[in-house]
Coordinates of C-alpha atoms in Angstrom, one line a residue:
Chain H
M1 CA -37.5 -27.3 -18.7
S2 CA -35.9 -28.0 -15.4
E3 CA -32.8 -30.1 -14.9
T4 CA -30.3 -30.9 -12.2
A5 CA -26.5 -31.2 -12.4
N6 CA -23.6 -31.7 -10.1
G7 CA -19.8 -32.0 -10.1
S8 CA -16.7 -31.4 -8.1
V9 CA -13.3 -29.7 -8.6
V10 CA -10.1 -29.3 -6.6
I11 CA -9.2 -25.7 -5.7
T12 CA -5.7 -25.1 -7.0
H13 CA -5.7 -21.4 -6.4
D14 CA -2.9 -20.7 -3.9
V15 CA -5.0 -19.0 -1.3
G16 CA -8.3 -20.9 -1.9
L17 CA -11.6 -19.1 -2.0
H18 CA -10.3 -15.8 -0.9
A19 CA -11.9 -12.4 -1.4
R20 CA -11.2 -11.8 -5.1
P21 CA -12.0 -15.4 -6.2
S22 CA -15.2 -15.3 -4.1
V23 CA -16.3 -12.1 -5.8
K24 CA -15.7 -13.7 -9.2
L25 CA -17.5 -16.9 -8.3
T26 CA -20.6 -15.2 -6.9
K27 CA -20.8 -12.8 -9.9
L28 CA -20.6 -15.8 -12.2
A29 CA -23.2 -17.7 -10.2
K30 CA -25.6 -14.8 -10.3
G31 CA -25.6 -15.0 -14.1
F32 CA -27.5 -18.2 -14.1
A33 CA -31.2 -18.7 -13.5
S34 CA -30.7 -22.0 -11.7
T35 CA -30.2 -22.3 -8.0
L36 CA -26.5 -23.0 -7.6
E37 CA -24.9 -24.4 -4.4
I38 CA -21.5 -25.4 -3.3
A39 CA -20.2 -27.5 -0.4
G40 CA -16.9 -28.7 1.1
T41 CA -18.0 -32.3 1.3
A42 CA -20.4 -34.4 -0.9
E43 CA -22.8 -34.5 2.0
G44 CA -23.0 -30.8 2.4
P45 CA -23.9 -28.5 4.1
W46 CA -24.8 -26.9 0.8
I47 CA -24.5 -23.1 0.6
D48 CA -25.8 -20.6 -1.9
A49 CA -23.1 -19.9 -4.5
K50 CA -24.7 -16.5 -5.2
S51 CA -24.0 -15.2 -1.7
I52 CA -20.5 -13.9 -1.1
V53 CA -21.1 -13.7 2.6
K54 CA -21.8 -17.5 2.7
V55 CA -19.1 -18.4 0.2
M56 CA -16.4 -16.5 2.2
A57 CA -17.7 -18.1 5.4
M58 CA -16.8 -21.5 4.0
K59 CA -13.1 -20.5 4.1
A60 CA -12.3 -23.1 1.4
K61 CA -8.5 -23.5 1.1
Q62 CA -6.1 -24.6 -1.6
D63 CA -6.2 -28.3 -2.3
S64 CA -9.7 -28.8 -0.9
T65 CA -12.4 -30.2 -3.1
L66 CA -15.4 -28.0 -4.0
F67 CA -18.7 -29.8 -4.7
V68 CA -21.1 -28.0 -7.0
R69 CA -24.8 -28.7 -7.7
A70 CA -27.5 -26.8 -9.5
A71 CA -31.2 -27.1 -10.3
G72 CA -33.0 -25.1 -13.0
V73 CA -33.2 -24.4 -16.7
D74 CA -29.4 -23.9 -17.1
A75 CA -28.2 -26.2 -14.4
Q76 CA -25.6 -28.1 -16.4
A77 CA -24.1 -24.9 -17.9
A78 CA -24.0 -23.3 -14.4
V79 CA -22.1 -26.3 -12.9
D80 CA -19.7 -26.4 -15.9
A81 CA -19.0 -22.7 -15.7
V82 CA -18.2 -22.8 -11.9
I83 CA -15.9 -25.8 -12.4
S84 CA -14.2 -24.1 -15.3
L85 CA -13.6 -20.9 -13.3
V86 CA -12.0 -22.9 -10.4
R87 CA -9.8 -24.9 -12.9
R88 CA -8.6 -21.6 -14.4
D89 CA -7.5 -20.5 -10.9
F90 CA -10.2 -17.8 -11.2
D91 CA -8.3 -16.3 -14.1
E92 CA -5.5 -15.0 -11.8
A93 CA -2.2 -16.8 -12.1
G94 CA -0.9 -16.7 -8.5
D95 CA 2.5 -17.7 -7.2
G96 CA 4.0 -20.6 -9.1
H97 CA 1.8 -20.5 -12.2
Chain L
M1 CA -3.0 23.7 30.3
G2 CA -3.2 21.0 27.7
T3 CA -1.4 17.7 28.1
S4 CA 1.6 16.7 26.0
H5 CA 1.8 13.2 24.6
Q6 CA 4.8 11.6 23.0
G7 CA 4.4 9.2 20.1
T8 CA 6.4 8.4 16.9
G9 CA 6.3 10.8 14.0
A10 CA 5.1 9.1 10.9
S11 CA 4.7 12.1 8.6
D12 CA 6.3 15.5 9.0
G13 CA 4.3 18.8 9.4
L14 CA 2.5 20.9 12.0
F15 CA -1.2 21.0 12.6
L16 CA -3.4 22.9 15.0
G17 CA -7.2 22.5 14.9
P18 CA -10.3 20.5 15.6
V19 CA -10.5 16.8 16.2
R20 CA -12.7 14.2 14.6
R21 CA -12.8 11.0 16.4
L22 CA -12.6 7.8 14.3
G23 CA -15.0 4.9 14.9
H24 CA -17.3 6.5 17.5
A25 CA -20.2 7.4 15.2
A26 CA -22.8 5.0 16.4
A27 CA -22.9 6.3 19.9
A28 CA -24.6 9.5 18.6
R29 CA -27.6 7.7 17.2
T30 CA -31.0 7.5 18.8
A31 CA -33.3 4.7 17.8
T32 CA -36.7 5.7 16.3
G33 CA -38.6 3.0 18.1
S34 CA -40.5 1.8 15.0
V35 CA -39.5 -1.5 13.3
E36 CA -40.4 -0.3 9.8
T37 CA -38.3 2.9 10.2
E38 CA -35.4 1.1 11.7
R39 CA -35.4 -1.5 8.8
A40 CA -35.6 1.3 6.3
A41 CA -32.8 3.2 8.0
L42 CA -30.5 0.2 7.8
Q43 CA -31.3 -0.4 4.1
A44 CA -30.7 3.3 3.3
A45 CA -27.4 3.3 5.2
I46 CA -26.2 0.2 3.3
A47 CA -27.3 1.7 0.0
Q48 CA -25.4 4.9 0.8
S49 CA -22.3 2.9 1.8
V50 CA -22.4 1.0 -1.6
A51 CA -22.7 4.4 -3.3
D52 CA -19.6 5.8 -1.4
L53 CA -17.6 2.8 -2.3
A54 CA -18.6 3.0 -6.0
T55 CA -17.4 6.6 -6.1
L56 CA -14.2 5.7 -4.3
M57 CA -13.5 2.9 -6.7
E58 CA -13.3 5.3 -9.6
R59 CA -10.4 7.0 -7.9
V60 CA -8.2 4.0 -7.1
D61 CA -6.6 1.2 -8.8
G62 CA -5.2 -2.3 -8.5
E63 CA -5.3 -3.8 -5.0
A64 CA -7.3 -0.9 -3.5
Q65 CA -9.9 -1.5 -6.1
D66 CA -10.1 -5.2 -5.3
I67 CA -10.6 -4.4 -1.6
L68 CA -13.4 -2.0 -2.4
G69 CA -15.0 -4.5 -4.9
F70 CA -15.0 -7.1 -2.2
Q71 CA -16.7 -4.7 0.3
V72 CA -19.3 -3.7 -2.3
A73 CA -20.1 -7.4 -3.0
M74 CA -20.5 -8.1 0.7
L75 CA -22.8 -5.1 1.2
E76 CA -24.9 -6.0 -1.8
D77 CA -25.5 -9.5 -0.4
D78 CA -28.7 -9.6 1.6
A79 CA -27.3 -12.5 3.7
L80 CA -25.0 -9.9 5.4
A81 CA -27.9 -7.9 6.9
A82 CA -30.2 -10.9 7.4
P83 CA -29.4 -11.5 11.1
A84 CA -29.7 -7.7 11.7
D85 CA -33.1 -7.6 10.0
T86 CA -34.3 -10.4 12.3
A87 CA -33.0 -8.6 15.3
I88 CA -34.7 -5.4 14.2
D89 CA -38.0 -7.3 13.9
G90 CA -37.5 -8.4 17.5
G91 CA -37.3 -4.7 18.6
T92 CA -33.6 -4.1 18.5
P93 CA -32.5 -0.6 17.2
A94 CA -30.9 -0.7 13.7
H95 CA -27.4 0.4 14.8
V96 CA -27.2 -2.2 17.6
A97 CA -28.6 -4.9 15.3
W98 CA -26.1 -4.1 12.6
S99 CA -23.2 -3.9 15.0
D100 CA -24.1 -7.2 16.6
A101 CA -24.5 -9.0 13.2
L102 CA -21.2 -7.7 11.9
D103 CA -19.3 -8.4 15.1
G104 CA -20.5 -12.0 14.7
E105 CA -19.1 -12.1 11.2
I106 CA -15.9 -10.4 12.2
A107 CA -15.4 -12.9 15.1
G108 CA -15.7 -15.7 12.5
Y109 CA -12.9 -14.3 10.4
E110 CA -10.7 -13.5 13.4
A111 CA -11.0 -17.1 14.5
S112 CA -9.6 -18.4 11.2
E113 CA -6.3 -20.2 11.2
D114 CA -5.6 -18.9 7.8
D115 CA -3.8 -15.5 7.5
Y116 CA -5.7 -14.6 4.4
F117 CA -9.1 -15.0 5.9
R118 CA -8.1 -13.4 9.2
A119 CA -6.9 -10.3 7.3
R120 CA -10.5 -9.9 6.0
A121 CA -11.7 -9.0 9.5
A122 CA -10.3 -5.5 8.9
D123 CA -12.5 -5.2 5.8
L124 CA -15.6 -6.3 7.7
R125 CA -14.8 -3.7 10.4
D126 CA -14.5 -1.1 7.7
I127 CA -17.9 -2.2 6.3
R128 CA -19.5 -2.2 9.8
D129 CA -18.2 1.3 10.6
R130 CA -19.2 2.8 7.3
V131 CA -22.8 1.7 7.6
L132 CA -22.9 2.9 11.2
R133 CA -21.7 6.3 10.2
H134 CA -24.5 6.6 7.7
L135 CA -27.0 5.3 10.3
S136 CA -26.0 8.1 12.6
G137 CA -26.4 10.6 9.8
D138 CA -22.7 11.3 9.9
G139 CA -21.7 10.7 6.2
A140 CA -18.3 9.2 5.6
T141 CA -16.4 12.3 5.1
A142 CA -18.7 15.0 6.3
G143 CA -17.1 17.4 8.7
T144 CA -13.6 16.1 8.3
I145 CA -12.2 18.9 6.2
G146 CA -9.3 20.5 8.1
A147 CA -9.7 18.2 11.1
A148 CA -7.3 15.9 12.8
L149 CA -8.5 12.3 12.6
L150 CA -8.0 10.7 16.0
G151 CA -8.4 7.0 16.8
E152 CA -6.9 3.6 17.6
D153 CA -5.9 3.0 14.0
I154 CA -7.2 4.2 10.6
A155 CA -8.4 2.2 7.6
P156 CA -6.8 2.9 4.2
T157 CA -10.3 3.6 2.7
T158 CA -10.8 6.3 5.4
F159 CA -7.6 8.0 4.3
L160 CA -8.5 7.8 0.6
E161 CA -12.0 9.2 0.9
T162 CA -11.1 12.0 3.3
D163 CA -11.0 15.4 1.7
W164 CA -7.5 16.7 2.6
S165 CA -7.8 19.9 0.6
G166 CA -8.2 21.9 3.7
G167 CA -5.3 20.2 5.5
G168 CA -5.7 17.9 8.5
A169 CA -3.6 15.4 10.5
I170 CA -3.7 11.8 11.7
V171 CA -3.3 11.0 15.3
L172 CA -3.3 7.3 16.3
M173 CA -3.0 5.6 19.6
R174 CA -1.7 2.5 17.8
G175 CA -0.7 2.4 14.1
S176 CA 2.7 2.1 12.4
T177 CA 5.1 4.3 10.6
T178 CA 5.4 1.7 7.8
S179 CA 1.7 1.3 7.2
H180 CA 0.1 2.0 3.8
V181 CA -1.6 5.0 5.3
A182 CA 1.7 6.4 6.7
M183 CA 3.1 6.2 3.2
L184 CA 0.1 8.0 1.7
A185 CA 0.3 10.7 4.4
R186 CA 3.9 11.4 3.7
A187 CA 3.2 11.6 0.0
R188 CA 0.4 14.1 0.6
G189 CA 2.3 16.0 3.3
I190 CA -0.4 15.3 6.0
P191 CA 1.2 15.4 9.5
M192 CA 0.8 12.0 11.2
V193 CA 1.8 10.7 14.7
V194 CA 1.4 7.0 15.7
G195 CA 1.8 4.9 18.9
L196 CA 0.6 7.5 21.3
G197 CA -1.1 5.0 23.7
A198 CA -4.1 6.1 25.6
L199 CA -5.4 9.6 24.9
P200 CA -8.0 11.6 26.9
E201 CA -11.7 10.8 26.0
H202 CA -12.6 14.4 25.3
V203 CA -10.3 16.1 22.9
T204 CA -11.8 19.1 21.0
V205 CA -8.6 20.8 19.8
I206 CA -5.2 19.3 19.2
A207 CA -1.7 20.5 18.2
V208 CA 0.3 17.9 16.2
D209 CA 4.0 17.9 15.4
G210 CA 4.5 15.1 12.9
G211 CA 8.2 15.6 12.9
S212 CA 8.9 15.1 16.6
G213 CA 5.9 12.9 17.2
T214 CA 4.5 15.2 19.9
V215 CA 0.9 16.1 20.3
I216 CA -0.8 18.5 22.8
T217 CA -4.5 17.7 23.6
N218 CA -6.7 20.7 24.4
P219 CA -3.9 23.2 24.4
D220 CA -4.4 26.4 26.4
E221 CA -4.1 29.8 25.0
A222 CA -0.4 30.2 25.6
Q223 CA 0.3 26.9 24.0
R224 CA -1.9 27.7 21.1
A225 CA -0.1 31.0 20.5
R226 CA 3.3 29.3 20.6
F227 CA 2.1 26.6 18.2
S228 CA 0.4 29.2 15.9
A229 CA 3.7 31.0 15.6
A230 CA 5.6 27.9 14.6
L231 CA 2.8 27.1 12.1
A232 CA 3.0 30.6 10.6
A233 CA 6.8 30.3 10.2
E234 CA 6.4 26.9 8.6
S235 CA 3.7 28.1 6.3
E236 CA 5.7 31.2 5.3
A237 CA 8.7 29.0 4.5
R238 CA 6.5 26.7 2.5
G239 CA 5.1 29.6 0.6
L240 CA 8.6 30.7 -0.3
D241 CA 9.5 27.2 -1.3
E242 CA 6.4 26.9 -3.5
R243 CA 7.8 29.4 -6.0
F244 CA 10.5 26.8 -6.9
R245 CA 8.1 23.8 -7.4
F246 CA 7.8 24.0 -11.2
A247 CA 11.2 25.4 -12.0
P248 CA 14.2 23.1 -12.7
A249 CA 16.4 22.8 -9.7
T250 CA 19.5 24.9 -10.4
R251 CA 22.4 25.8 -8.2
Q252 CA 23.8 29.3 -8.0
D253 CA 26.6 28.3 -10.4
G254 CA 24.0 27.1 -12.9
T255 CA 24.4 23.4 -12.4
R256 CA 21.2 21.6 -13.0
I257 CA 20.2 18.9 -10.4
D258 CA 17.5 16.4 -11.3
I259 CA 14.9 16.0 -8.7
L260 CA 12.9 12.8 -8.9
I261 CA 10.3 11.3 -6.5
N262 CA 10.0 8.2 -4.4
V263 CA 6.6 6.6 -4.5
A264 CA 5.0 3.4 -3.3
G265 CA 1.3 3.4 -4.4
V266 CA -0.5 4.5 -7.5
E267 CA -2.9 6.5 -5.4
E268 CA -0.1 8.9 -4.6
L269 CA 0.2 10.0 -8.2
D270 CA -3.3 11.6 -8.3
H271 CA -2.0 14.5 -6.2
I272 CA 1.4 15.1 -7.9
D273 CA 1.9 17.1 -11.0
P274 CA 4.5 15.3 -13.1
A275 CA 5.7 18.7 -14.3
S276 CA 7.0 19.4 -10.7
C277 CA 9.7 16.7 -11.0
D278 CA 12.2 15.0 -13.3
G279 CA 10.6 11.6 -13.0
I280 CA 10.3 8.8 -10.5
G281 CA 13.6 7.8 -9.0
L282 CA 12.3 5.0 -6.8
M283 CA 9.1 3.1 -7.2
R284 CA 8.9 0.6 -4.4
S285 CA 7.1 -2.4 -5.9
E286 CA 6.6 -4.0 -2.5
F287 CA 3.3 -2.1 -2.2
L288 CA 1.8 -4.7 -4.6
F289 CA 3.0 -7.5 -2.3
R290 CA 1.0 -6.9 0.9
D291 CA 1.4 -9.1 3.9
G292 CA -1.6 -11.4 4.1
A293 CA -2.8 -10.8 0.5
P294 CA -2.4 -13.1 -2.5
L295 CA 0.7 -12.5 -4.6
P296 CA -0.1 -10.2 -7.5
D297 CA -0.2 -11.9 -10.9
E298 CA 1.6 -10.7 -14.0
D299 CA -1.3 -8.7 -15.4
T300 CA -2.0 -7.0 -12.1
Q301 CA 1.6 -5.9 -11.8
Y302 CA 1.8 -4.9 -15.5
R303 CA -1.3 -2.6 -15.1
A304 CA 0.2 -1.0 -12.0
Y305 CA 3.7 -0.4 -13.5
R306 CA 2.1 0.9 -16.7
R307 CA 0.2 3.5 -14.6
F308 CA 3.5 4.9 -13.3
V309 CA 5.2 5.0 -16.7
E310 CA 2.2 6.7 -18.4
W311 CA 1.8 9.2 -15.5
A312 CA 5.5 10.2 -16.0
A313 CA 4.8 11.0 -19.7
G314 CA 8.2 10.3 -21.0
R315 CA 10.2 11.2 -17.9
P316 CA 12.3 8.3 -16.5
V317 CA 10.6 5.9 -14.1
T318 CA 12.9 3.6 -12.0
I319 CA 11.1 0.7 -10.5
R320 CA 12.9 -1.3 -7.9
T321 CA 12.2 -5.1 -8.0
L322 CA 10.7 -6.6 -4.9
D323 CA 12.6 -5.5 -1.8
I324 CA 11.1 -7.5 1.0
G325 CA 12.7 -9.2 3.9
G326 CA 14.5 -7.2 6.6
D327 CA 11.9 -5.1 8.2
K328 CA 9.3 -5.8 5.5
P329 CA 8.1 -9.4 5.9
V330 CA 5.5 -11.0 3.6
R331 CA 4.2 -14.3 4.8
G332 CA 4.8 -17.1 2.4
L333 CA 7.7 -15.3 0.8
T334 CA 10.1 -14.2 3.5
P335 CA 11.7 -16.7 5.8
D336 CA 10.4 -17.0 9.3
G337 CA 12.5 -16.7 12.4
E338 CA 15.7 -15.3 10.9
A339 CA 18.2 -14.5 13.6
N340 CA 19.2 -11.3 11.8
P341 CA 16.8 -10.4 9.0
F342 CA 18.7 -7.3 7.9
L343 CA 21.6 -9.5 7.1
G344 CA 19.5 -12.3 5.8
L345 CA 17.5 -13.3 2.8
R346 CA 16.2 -10.0 1.5
G347 CA 16.1 -8.0 -1.7
V348 CA 17.7 -9.7 -4.7
R349 CA 18.9 -12.5 -2.5
L350 CA 15.3 -13.5 -2.0
T351 CA 14.0 -12.9 -5.5
L352 CA 16.9 -15.0 -7.0
A353 CA 15.9 -17.8 -4.5
R354 CA 12.3 -17.4 -5.6
E355 CA 12.7 -17.4 -9.4
D356 CA 9.0 -17.9 -10.0
V357 CA 8.1 -14.7 -8.2
F358 CA 11.0 -12.8 -9.8
R359 CA 10.1 -14.0 -13.4
T360 CA 6.5 -12.8 -13.0
Q361 CA 7.7 -9.4 -11.9
L362 CA 10.3 -9.1 -14.7
R363 CA 7.8 -10.1 -17.3
A364 CA 5.3 -7.5 -16.1
L365 CA 8.1 -4.9 -16.1
A366 CA 9.2 -5.8 -19.7
R367 CA 5.6 -5.4 -20.8
A368 CA 5.2 -2.0 -19.0
A369 CA 8.4 -0.8 -20.6
V370 CA 6.7 -0.4 -23.9
H371 CA 4.6 2.5 -22.6
G372 CA 7.4 4.9 -21.6
N373 CA 10.8 5.5 -20.2
L374 CA 11.2 2.6 -17.7
K375 CA 14.4 1.6 -15.8
V376 CA 14.6 -1.3 -13.4
M377 CA 16.9 -1.7 -10.4
V378 CA 17.6 -4.6 -8.1
P379 CA 18.1 -4.0 -4.4
M380 CA 20.7 -5.4 -1.9
V381 CA 23.2 -6.5 -4.6
T382 CA 26.5 -7.7 -2.9
V383 CA 28.4 -9.5 -5.7
P384 CA 28.4 -9.0 -9.5
E385 CA 26.9 -12.4 -10.0
E386 CA 23.6 -11.2 -8.6
L387 CA 23.5 -8.5 -11.2
S388 CA 24.5 -10.8 -14.1
R389 CA 22.0 -13.5 -13.0
S390 CA 19.2 -10.9 -12.8
A391 CA 20.1 -9.6 -16.2
A392 CA 20.2 -13.1 -17.7
L393 CA 16.8 -13.8 -16.2
F394 CA 15.5 -10.5 -17.5
D395 CA 16.7 -11.3 -21.0
A396 CA 15.1 -14.8 -20.8
C397 CA 11.8 -13.3 -19.8
V398 CA 12.0 -10.8 -22.7
A399 CA 12.8 -13.5 -25.2
E400 CA 9.9 -15.6 -23.8
L401 CA 7.5 -12.7 -24.2
A402 CA 8.7 -11.9 -27.7
A403 CA 8.2 -15.6 -28.7
Q404 CA 4.7 -15.4 -27.3
G405 CA 4.1 -12.4 -29.5
I406 CA 3.6 -10.1 -26.5
A407 CA 4.8 -6.5 -26.8
C408 CA 7.8 -5.9 -24.6
D409 CA 11.1 -4.0 -24.1
R410 CA 14.2 -4.8 -22.2
P411 CA 14.7 -1.7 -19.9
P412 CA 18.1 -0.8 -18.6
L413 CA 19.0 -2.7 -15.4
G414 CA 20.8 -0.9 -12.6
I415 CA 21.5 -1.6 -9.0
M416 CA 20.9 -0.1 -5.6
V417 CA 24.1 0.8 -3.8
E418 CA 23.4 0.0 -0.1
V419 CA 25.7 -2.9 0.8
P420 CA 29.1 -1.4 1.8
A421 CA 30.8 -4.1 -0.3
V422 CA 29.5 -2.4 -3.4
A423 CA 30.2 1.2 -2.3
V424 CA 33.8 0.3 -1.5
M425 CA 34.4 -1.3 -4.9
P426 CA 31.8 0.1 -7.4
D427 CA 34.2 -0.7 -10.3
L428 CA 33.2 -4.4 -9.8
F429 CA 29.7 -3.5 -11.0
S430 CA 30.6 -1.8 -14.3
A431 CA 27.8 -3.9 -16.0
A432 CA 25.1 -1.9 -14.1
A433 CA 23.2 0.6 -16.3
F434 CA 23.0 3.0 -13.3
F435 CA 23.7 3.2 -9.6
S436 CA 21.1 4.4 -7.1
I437 CA 22.5 5.0 -3.6
G438 CA 20.1 3.8 -0.9
S439 CA 21.5 6.0 1.9
N440 CA 19.2 4.6 4.6
D441 CA 20.5 1.0 4.4
L442 CA 24.0 2.1 3.4
T443 CA 24.2 4.2 6.6
Q444 CA 22.8 1.4 8.8
Y445 CA 25.3 -1.1 7.4
V446 CA 28.3 1.2 7.5
T447 CA 27.6 2.3 11.1
A448 CA 26.3 -1.1 12.2
A449 CA 23.5 0.8 13.9
S450 CA 19.7 0.6 13.4
R451 CA 17.6 3.7 13.1
D452 CA 14.8 1.9 14.9
D453 CA 16.7 1.4 18.1
A454 CA 16.6 4.7 20.1
R455 CA 19.7 3.7 22.1
V456 CA 22.0 3.6 19.0
A457 CA 20.0 5.8 16.7
S458 CA 22.6 8.7 17.2
L459 CA 25.3 6.4 15.7
N460 CA 23.1 5.9 12.6
D461 CA 24.3 9.2 11.1
P462 CA 24.4 9.7 7.3
A463 CA 26.8 12.6 8.0
H464 CA 29.4 10.1 9.3
P465 CA 32.6 10.8 7.2
A466 CA 32.7 7.1 6.2
V467 CA 29.3 7.3 4.7
R468 CA 30.1 10.5 2.9
A469 CA 33.3 9.1 1.6
L470 CA 31.6 6.1 0.2
I471 CA 28.9 8.2 -1.5
A472 CA 31.6 10.4 -3.0
K473 CA 33.5 7.3 -4.2
V474 CA 30.5 5.9 -6.0
A475 CA 29.7 9.3 -7.5
Q476 CA 33.3 9.7 -8.7
Y477 CA 33.4 6.2 -10.2
G478 CA 30.1 6.7 -11.9
R479 CA 31.4 10.0 -13.5
A480 CA 34.6 8.3 -14.7
A481 CA 32.9 5.2 -16.1
G482 CA 29.9 7.1 -17.6
I483 CA 27.4 5.4 -15.3
P484 CA 24.6 7.6 -14.0
V485 CA 24.4 7.9 -10.2
S486 CA 21.5 9.1 -8.1
L487 CA 20.7 9.0 -4.4
C488 CA 17.2 8.0 -3.1
G489 CA 17.4 7.8 0.7
D490 CA 16.0 10.1 3.3
M491 CA 19.2 12.1 3.5
A492 CA 18.4 13.6 0.1
S493 CA 15.4 15.4 1.6
E494 CA 17.2 16.8 4.7
P495 CA 18.7 20.2 3.9
R496 CA 21.5 19.7 6.3
H497 CA 23.0 17.0 4.1
L498 CA 22.4 18.7 0.8
A499 CA 25.7 20.6 0.5
A500 CA 27.7 17.5 1.2
L501 CA 25.8 15.5 -1.4
L502 CA 26.3 18.2 -4.1
E503 CA 29.9 18.5 -3.2
A504 CA 30.3 14.8 -3.6
G505 CA 29.3 15.4 -7.2
L506 CA 25.7 14.0 -7.2
T507 CA 23.4 15.7 -9.7
S508 CA 20.3 13.5 -9.2
L509 CA 18.3 13.1 -6.0
S510 CA 15.1 11.3 -5.4
V511 CA 12.8 12.3 -2.5
A512 CA 9.3 12.0 -1.0
P513 CA 6.9 14.1 -3.2
A514 CA 6.1 16.4 -0.3
R515 CA 9.7 17.5 -0.3
I516 CA 10.0 18.7 -3.9
A517 CA 9.5 22.4 -3.4
R518 CA 11.6 22.5 -0.2
L519 CA 14.5 20.7 -1.8
K520 CA 14.5 22.8 -5.0
A521 CA 14.4 26.0 -2.9
A522 CA 17.4 24.7 -0.9
I523 CA 19.4 23.9 -4.0
A524 CA 18.8 27.4 -5.4
G525 CA 20.6 28.8 -2.4
L526 CA 23.7 26.6 -2.8

């Protein structure tokens, strides 16, 4: 059964989508069967959340909003997982946390 | 006759031998002319690069592991090679296609306004060159044993994966004496010279003096003979020194001197036998706080500190809290544009102003203390309040951890003695658990002369009677008050200062690991 899901989250991590967070994000994304995409604006351009090369190329900074969308059998779970990871500051408390 | 070039010595020692040029590998490759073979060659080179990095990751820790993990993730992403594959299909040789594709990525990072992203360009270059080396059939470390690595600059990964068991040297046209690689080279005793400027294109043999910063490219027979003689003398002296490495350092009158080591990175520990020293006298925690990288969180710091404590197996380990500022800026932490950074917001002044950063470090230290014999010291203390405020904060962190049910200990808290105000009146600091004399900064502040300015460097002399008198004063007060005193500056590893230090009553010295045997041998003669 295929579904679609989407959501958005503000990046609070103090350096944004940097190397280590990007590694974690793409590893997480690859764990889902659905296609999973992220973007810096609601209109896109949408990029593959499973590609670290493309995720890093976004250069998403702290306080910017990350839009997430997915399509596939586990779409909702995938979107929820990404949003939760970003909310948890990628599980690394940086400066000031 | 070979040409002599003057640079800056970054790590002592002599070397005479062949040269391996860094970052010139791709030039040696000839394209096969077939699209299929070129594509396969690129894929194989990428797979080999991933395998290299996986092996390397097993040997490193903390930040180095994160850097490598990022490089692996990039290489495993097909999107990285996609533009190169397209170019190969259009008839471009694999090494040219790969180079062009990565240069495009690198340019993207270099153009970023953000320091963090810009710093990743170095990782991309590292990735590019590693794959190019495999493409040209020149494996990452093949042929480097016993050679001098010569290039513009050198990546930390290149140092880490080079087999130094047969010796070697590092010769850089640019580079810095304070780089991570320079620290690693000093720890391993690999001669290194930086800042040489342009060097001849064809260098087959090179003579390197890491102490004076001089290199001779393609030395002639007479020059080689002279250098070989110096090398033989050094090697003989080293052989004699080696006999003392695992013995306790003892003076002729039987006085036992503790010899501890100064370290900066966990990688250094792999090559040092803890039995050769009496512990770690100075662990510079700044290595975790790299310029352009995110601040390390509590767990990252805890894991790193724990490694040092466990390595020492019960021997004391003194970790210095963050000592940045001065000549060690970290963007986002140290102030910009200070008129006189050595007299500005550095050391404990900075950490007390950034309590969030200080707390994270103190919590990590309290947790690591559970695993061995940990002591903590604060740098750049000037007034007793800085010590008492640090101690109160440490207590608060420990109480907080205990309330959270997290295992922790409150290690003894001592101070660095490097500000003259402290050395003149050490009795004001009787609350310190120990004193560690930082002779480099103490000398610079007492003589008001910087080591880095060649015009005044001769004034910056640790043998100045005023510096010696202050060291003696601190040692004397420590003895009278029952406060342990040690010295952890460069003067501890220079034999010409040794007699004066022992005469001042010091019985604990902390030096670069490469100096252990030399220092113990010198002590045995006094």
